[in-house]
Amino acid sequence: MAVWLTSGPRPYRLESQRLSLRWMSPRFIRASLAGRTAIAGRALDASLPPAWPDEEARRRLAMRLDQMGDDPDGADWLLRGMVRRLDRALVGFINFHGPSDERGRAELGYTVFEEHRRQGYASEAAMAMIGWAQIRRGVEVFVVSVSPENEPSLRLAASLGFERVGSQIDEEDGLEWVFELKPVR
């Protein structure tokens, strides 16, 4: 699958076959959190779902906005909207939890809205993000943490080649299995 980076200033827009992964800027996030969806939609150049943002998205947006304030240089690692290129519909979002750590590992997280699930968007977006992190940032190890009950995400991790390396307890989500991927260049 082809993944490419558009030219221009950071953060780069990532493109894949069906998706444009557009950076969710502080302007977009603030408008979304304030319920100003028309402004948010224009900021992302996307059609937002009617219930945008739901509670999960609100929590994630607020958390990432705080991160951007704490580390502006790390902002391009954070939230990107999965915008379907065909009709500019926002189908989900994806991000790293922050810049890669001292061991060169980056943790990936994503959400695909229920009405758009099981269409391959998460896989396509994950491969684009992994490609970006390898090419632009030299990341060699990728991590995902998945609830043992989340069968779709467990299947996705396996299909991308992630291997289970342990488990952890997340403060919000409880038990998670930890998977790593060391892609071949």
PDB file of C-alpha atoms in Angstrom:
ATOM      1  CA  MET A   1       0.000   0.000   0.000  1.00  0.00           C
ATOM      2  CA  ALA A   2       1.367   3.382  -0.994  1.00  0.00           C
ATOM      3  CA  VAL A   3       1.765   5.996   1.713  1.00  0.00           C
ATOM      4  CA  TRP A   4       3.173   9.389   1.010  1.00  0.00           C
ATOM      5  CA  LEU A   5       3.840  12.673   2.731  1.00  0.00           C
ATOM      6  CA  THR A   6       2.697  15.926   1.238  1.00  0.00           C
ATOM      7  CA  SER A   7       5.267  18.668   1.033  1.00  0.00           C
ATOM      8  CA  GLY A   8       5.086  21.819   3.064  1.00  0.00           C
ATOM      9  CA  PRO A   9       5.620  22.805   6.660  1.00  0.00           C
ATOM     10  CA  ARG A  10       5.292  20.439   9.596  1.00  0.00           C
ATOM     11  CA  PRO A  11       3.158  18.770  10.606  1.00  0.00           C
ATOM     12  CA  TYR A  12       3.069  16.880   7.346  1.00  0.00           C
ATOM     13  CA  ARG A  13      -0.226  15.712   5.944  1.00  0.00           C
ATOM     14  CA  LEU A  14      -0.091  11.982   5.445  1.00  0.00           C
ATOM     15  CA  GLU A  15      -1.927  10.457   2.524  1.00  0.00           C
ATOM     16  CA  SER A  16      -2.817   6.851   1.830  1.00  0.00           C
ATOM     17  CA  GLN A  17      -5.012   5.186  -0.737  1.00  0.00           C
ATOM     18  CA  ARG A  18      -8.320   6.265   0.827  1.00  0.00           C
ATOM     19  CA  LEU A  19      -7.373   8.540   3.714  1.00  0.00           C
ATOM     20  CA  SER A  20      -5.828  11.886   4.391  1.00  0.00           C
ATOM     21  CA  LEU A  21      -4.442  11.974   7.938  1.00  0.00           C
ATOM     22  CA  ARG A  22      -4.880  15.611   8.876  1.00  0.00           C
ATOM     23  CA  TRP A  23      -3.300  17.118  11.965  1.00  0.00           C
ATOM     24  CA  MET A  24      -5.864  18.179  14.548  1.00  0.00           C
ATOM     25  CA  SER A  25      -4.499  21.619  15.416  1.00  0.00           C
ATOM     26  CA  PRO A  26      -5.101  23.485  18.665  1.00  0.00           C
ATOM     27  CA  ARG A  27      -7.594  25.674  16.756  1.00  0.00           C
ATOM     28  CA  PHE A  28      -9.529  22.580  15.656  1.00  0.00           C
ATOM     29  CA  ILE A  29      -9.440  21.073  19.144  1.00  0.00           C
ATOM     30  CA  ARG A  30     -10.551  24.261  20.903  1.00  0.00           C
ATOM     31  CA  ALA A  31     -13.449  24.743  18.469  1.00  0.00           C
ATOM     32  CA  SER A  32     -14.488  21.093  18.892  1.00  0.00           C
ATOM     33  CA  LEU A  33     -14.416  21.296  22.689  1.00  0.00           C
ATOM     34  CA  ALA A  34     -16.433  24.534  22.593  1.00  0.00           C
ATOM     35  CA  GLY A  35     -19.106  22.889  20.417  1.00  0.00           C
ATOM     36  CA  ARG A  36     -18.289  25.101  17.426  1.00  0.00           C
ATOM     37  CA  THR A  37     -18.344  22.280  14.902  1.00  0.00           C
ATOM     38  CA  ALA A  38     -18.631  24.505  11.809  1.00  0.00           C
ATOM     39  CA  ILE A  39     -15.352  26.233  12.742  1.00  0.00           C
ATOM     40  CA  ALA A  40     -13.761  22.892  13.638  1.00  0.00           C
ATOM     41  CA  GLY A  41     -14.848  21.362  10.333  1.00  0.00           C
ATOM     42  CA  ARG A  42     -13.312  24.248   8.392  1.00  0.00           C
ATOM     43  CA  ALA A  43     -10.092  24.023  10.428  1.00  0.00           C
ATOM     44  CA  LEU A  44      -9.731  20.329   9.548  1.00  0.00           C
ATOM     45  CA  ASP A  45     -11.253  20.710   6.068  1.00  0.00           C
ATOM     46  CA  ALA A  46     -13.527  17.782   6.847  1.00  0.00           C
ATOM     47  CA  SER A  47     -17.137  16.873   7.402  1.00  0.00           C
ATOM     48  CA  LEU A  48     -17.544  16.042  11.093  1.00  0.00           C
ATOM     49  CA  PRO A  49     -19.995  13.429  12.408  1.00  0.00           C
ATOM     50  CA  PRO A  50     -23.276  14.795  13.822  1.00  0.00           C
ATOM     51  CA  ALA A  51     -22.396  13.895  17.435  1.00  0.00           C
ATOM     52  CA  TRP A  52     -18.854  15.308  17.278  1.00  0.00           C
ATOM     53  CA  PRO A  53     -17.177  15.192  19.709  1.00  0.00           C
ATOM     54  CA  ASP A  54     -18.475  12.327  21.837  1.00  0.00           C
ATOM     55  CA  GLU A  55     -17.180  11.800  25.387  1.00  0.00           C
ATOM     56  CA  GLU A  56     -14.227   9.637  24.339  1.00  0.00           C
ATOM     57  CA  ALA A  57     -13.185  12.209  21.733  1.00  0.00           C
ATOM     58  CA  ARG A  58     -13.578  15.067  24.246  1.00  0.00           C
ATOM     59  CA  ARG A  59     -11.293  13.312  26.709  1.00  0.00           C
ATOM     60  CA  ARG A  60      -8.697  12.560  24.044  1.00  0.00           C
ATOM     61  CA  LEU A  61      -8.845  16.065  22.533  1.00  0.00           C
ATOM     62  CA  ALA A  62      -8.390  17.753  25.919  1.00  0.00           C
ATOM     63  CA  MET A  63      -5.514  15.462  26.854  1.00  0.00           C
ATOM     64  CA  ARG A  64      -3.681  16.019  23.563  1.00  0.00           C
ATOM     65  CA  LEU A  65      -4.260  19.796  23.687  1.00  0.00           C
ATOM     66  CA  ASP A  66      -2.542  19.832  27.088  1.00  0.00           C
ATOM     67  CA  GLN A  67       0.331  17.794  25.620  1.00  0.00           C
ATOM     68  CA  MET A  68       0.710  20.257  22.741  1.00  0.00           C
ATOM     69  CA  GLY A  69       0.982  23.096  25.243  1.00  0.00           C
ATOM     70  CA  ASP A  70       3.587  21.221  27.259  1.00  0.00           C
ATOM     71  CA  ASP A  71       5.689  20.202  24.229  1.00  0.00           C
ATOM     72  CA  PRO A  72       4.919  22.218  21.070  1.00  0.00           C
ATOM     73  CA  ASP A  73       7.786  20.496  19.214  1.00  0.00           C
ATOM     74  CA  GLY A  74       6.073  17.135  19.743  1.00  0.00           C
ATOM     75  CA  ALA A  75       2.705  18.239  18.361  1.00  0.00           C
ATOM     76  CA  ASP A  76       3.077  16.490  15.001  1.00  0.00           C
ATOM     77  CA  TRP A  77       3.124  13.121  16.824  1.00  0.00           C
ATOM     78  CA  LEU A  78      -0.334  13.786  18.184  1.00  0.00           C
ATOM     79  CA  LEU A  79      -3.898  13.651  16.903  1.00  0.00           C
ATOM     80  CA  ARG A  80      -4.626  13.255  13.231  1.00  0.00           C
ATOM     81  CA  GLY A  81      -8.088  12.952  11.817  1.00  0.00           C
ATOM     82  CA  MET A  82      -8.719  10.032   9.491  1.00  0.00           C
ATOM     83  CA  VAL A  83     -10.427  11.945   6.696  1.00  0.00           C
ATOM     84  CA  ARG A  84     -11.804   9.879   3.835  1.00  0.00           C
ATOM     85  CA  ARG A  85     -10.411  11.398   0.651  1.00  0.00           C
ATOM     86  CA  LEU A  86     -13.502  10.537  -1.401  1.00  0.00           C
ATOM     87  CA  ASP A  87     -15.931  12.774   0.517  1.00  0.00           C
ATOM     88  CA  ARG A  88     -13.820  14.458   3.271  1.00  0.00           C
ATOM     89  CA  ALA A  89     -15.760  12.603   6.015  1.00  0.00           C
ATOM     90  CA  LEU A  90     -13.992  12.250   9.358  1.00  0.00           C
ATOM     91  CA  VAL A  91     -14.087   8.488  10.040  1.00  0.00           C
ATOM     92  CA  GLY A  92     -11.865   8.410  13.145  1.00  0.00           C
ATOM     93  CA  PHE A  93      -8.585   9.636  14.556  1.00  0.00           C
ATOM     94  CA  ILE A  94      -5.117   8.251  15.183  1.00  0.00           C
ATOM     95  CA  ASN A  95      -2.016   9.363  17.042  1.00  0.00           C
ATOM     96  CA  PHE A  96       1.134   8.431  18.799  1.00  0.00           C
ATOM     97  CA  HIS A  97       0.953   8.956  22.541  1.00  0.00           C
ATOM     98  CA  GLY A  98       3.849  11.368  22.148  1.00  0.00           C
ATOM     99  CA  PRO A  99       7.331  11.457  20.638  1.00  0.00           C
ATOM    100  CA  SER A 100       9.348   8.255  20.695  1.00  0.00           C
ATOM    101  CA  ASP A 101      10.934   7.378  24.025  1.00  0.00           C
ATOM    102  CA  GLU A 102      14.630   7.081  24.894  1.00  0.00           C
ATOM    103  CA  ARG A 103      14.626   3.516  23.504  1.00  0.00           C
ATOM    104  CA  GLY A 104      13.247   4.663  20.139  1.00  0.00           C
ATOM    105  CA  ARG A 105       9.770   3.235  20.742  1.00  0.00           C
ATOM    106  CA  ALA A 106       6.530   5.013  19.829  1.00  0.00           C
ATOM    107  CA  GLU A 107       3.082   3.970  21.050  1.00  0.00           C
ATOM    108  CA  LEU A 108       0.191   4.157  18.615  1.00  0.00           C
ATOM    109  CA  GLY A 109      -3.500   4.604  19.429  1.00  0.00           C
ATOM    110  CA  TYR A 110      -6.572   5.016  17.251  1.00  0.00           C
ATOM    111  CA  THR A 111     -10.351   5.238  17.177  1.00  0.00           C
ATOM    112  CA  VAL A 112     -12.602   4.500  14.215  1.00  0.00           C
ATOM    113  CA  PHE A 113     -16.192   5.657  14.587  1.00  0.00           C
ATOM    114  CA  GLU A 114     -18.639   2.787  14.846  1.00  0.00           C
ATOM    115  CA  GLU A 115     -20.372   3.375  11.501  1.00  0.00           C
ATOM    116  CA  HIS A 116     -16.993   3.208   9.704  1.00  0.00           C
ATOM    117  CA  ARG A 117     -15.517   0.137  11.401  1.00  0.00           C
ATOM    118  CA  ARG A 118     -14.448  -3.068   9.631  1.00  0.00           C
ATOM    119  CA  GLN A 119     -13.572  -1.245   6.415  1.00  0.00           C
ATOM    120  CA  GLY A 120      -9.791  -1.288   6.863  1.00  0.00           C
ATOM    121  CA  TYR A 121      -9.408   2.373   7.889  1.00  0.00           C
ATOM    122  CA  ALA A 122      -7.523   1.622  11.121  1.00  0.00           C
ATOM    123  CA  SER A 123      -5.049  -0.617   9.316  1.00  0.00           C
ATOM    124  CA  GLU A 124      -4.504   1.898   6.529  1.00  0.00           C
ATOM    125  CA  ALA A 125      -4.037   4.784   8.965  1.00  0.00           C
ATOM    126  CA  ALA A 126      -1.718   2.777  11.219  1.00  0.00           C
ATOM    127  CA  MET A 127       0.518   1.833   8.288  1.00  0.00           C
ATOM    128  CA  ALA A 128       0.676   5.495   7.222  1.00  0.00           C
ATOM    129  CA  MET A 129       1.614   6.642  10.725  1.00  0.00           C
ATOM    130  CA  ILE A 130       4.229   3.908  11.074  1.00  0.00           C
ATOM    131  CA  GLY A 131       5.690   4.867   7.689  1.00  0.00           C
ATOM    132  CA  TRP A 132       5.850   8.527   8.703  1.00  0.00           C
ATOM    133  CA  ALA A 133       7.551   7.730  12.010  1.00  0.00           C
ATOM    134  CA  GLN A 134      10.120   5.504  10.294  1.00  0.00           C
ATOM    135  CA  ILE A 135      10.896   7.937   7.458  1.00  0.00           C
ATOM    136  CA  ARG A 136      10.767  11.251   9.302  1.00  0.00           C
ATOM    137  CA  ARG A 137      11.738  10.260  12.834  1.00  0.00           C
ATOM    138  CA  GLY A 138      13.747   7.047  12.577  1.00  0.00           C
ATOM    139  CA  VAL A 139      11.467   5.058  14.879  1.00  0.00           C
ATOM    140  CA  GLU A 140      12.252   1.355  14.807  1.00  0.00           C
ATOM    141  CA  VAL A 141       9.852  -0.121  17.379  1.00  0.00           C
ATOM    142  CA  PHE A 142       6.114   0.497  17.559  1.00  0.00           C
ATOM    143  CA  VAL A 143       3.850  -0.335  20.490  1.00  0.00           C
ATOM    144  CA  VAL A 144       0.115  -0.828  20.873  1.00  0.00           C
ATOM    145  CA  SER A 145      -1.717  -1.601  24.113  1.00  0.00           C
ATOM    146  CA  VAL A 146      -5.021  -3.437  23.722  1.00  0.00           C
ATOM    147  CA  SER A 147      -7.668  -4.683  26.119  1.00  0.00           C
ATOM    148  CA  PRO A 148      -7.833  -8.505  26.013  1.00  0.00           C
ATOM    149  CA  GLU A 149     -11.577  -8.142  25.282  1.00  0.00           C
ATOM    150  CA  ASN A 150     -11.076  -5.885  22.227  1.00  0.00           C
ATOM    151  CA  GLU A 151     -11.110  -8.582  19.544  1.00  0.00           C
ATOM    152  CA  PRO A 152     -11.073  -6.186  16.541  1.00  0.00           C
ATOM    153  CA  SER A 153      -7.964  -4.389  17.833  1.00  0.00           C
ATOM    154  CA  LEU A 154      -6.281  -7.682  18.697  1.00  0.00           C
ATOM    155  CA  ARG A 155      -6.920  -8.872  15.119  1.00  0.00           C
ATOM    156  CA  LEU A 156      -5.609  -5.580  13.741  1.00  0.00           C
ATOM    157  CA  ALA A 157      -2.404  -5.827  15.793  1.00  0.00           C
ATOM    158  CA  ALA A 158      -1.853  -9.391  14.566  1.00  0.00           C
ATOM    159  CA  SER A 159      -2.554  -8.474  10.940  1.00  0.00           C
ATOM    160  CA  LEU A 160       0.055  -5.694  11.089  1.00  0.00           C
ATOM    161  CA  GLY A 161       2.657  -8.061  12.541  1.00  0.00           C
ATOM    162  CA  PHE A 162       2.644  -6.874  16.158  1.00  0.00           C
ATOM    163  CA  GLU A 163       3.767  -9.500  18.684  1.00  0.00           C
ATOM    164  CA  ARG A 164       2.667  -9.639  22.311  1.00  0.00           C
ATOM    165  CA  VAL A 165       5.498  -8.750  24.698  1.00  0.00           C
ATOM    166  CA  GLY A 166       3.668  -8.330  28.008  1.00  0.00           C
ATOM    167  CA  SER A 167       0.786  -6.719  29.829  1.00  0.00           C
ATOM    168  CA  GLN A 168       0.106  -3.639  31.917  1.00  0.00           C
ATOM    169  CA  ILE A 169      -2.601  -2.019  33.983  1.00  0.00           C
ATOM    170  CA  ASP A 170      -3.800   1.284  32.542  1.00  0.00           C
ATOM    171  CA  GLU A 171      -5.284   3.738  35.080  1.00  0.00           C
ATOM    172  CA  GLU A 172      -8.338   4.359  32.891  1.00  0.00           C
ATOM    173  CA  ASP A 173      -8.685   1.208  30.804  1.00  0.00           C
ATOM    174  CA  GLY A 174      -7.560  -1.548  33.191  1.00  0.00           C
ATOM    175  CA  LEU A 175      -5.688  -4.619  31.916  1.00  0.00           C
ATOM    176  CA  GLU A 176      -4.024  -4.209  28.529  1.00  0.00           C
ATOM    177  CA  TRP A 177      -1.849  -6.530  26.524  1.00  0.00           C
ATOM    178  CA  VAL A 178       1.245  -4.833  25.114  1.00  0.00           C
ATOM    179  CA  PHE A 179       2.381  -5.583  21.568  1.00  0.00           C
ATOM    180  CA  GLU A 180       5.486  -4.488  19.640  1.00  0.00           C
ATOM    181  CA  LEU A 181       6.307  -4.248  15.964  1.00  0.00           C
ATOM    182  CA  LYS A 182       9.828  -3.974  14.591  1.00  0.00           C
ATOM    183  CA  PRO A 183       9.229  -3.355  10.878  1.00  0.00           C
ATOM    184  CA  VAL A 184      11.879  -4.204   8.326  1.00  0.00           C
ATOM    185  CA  ARG A 185      13.052  -1.220   6.337  1.00  0.00           C
TER     186      ARG A 185
END
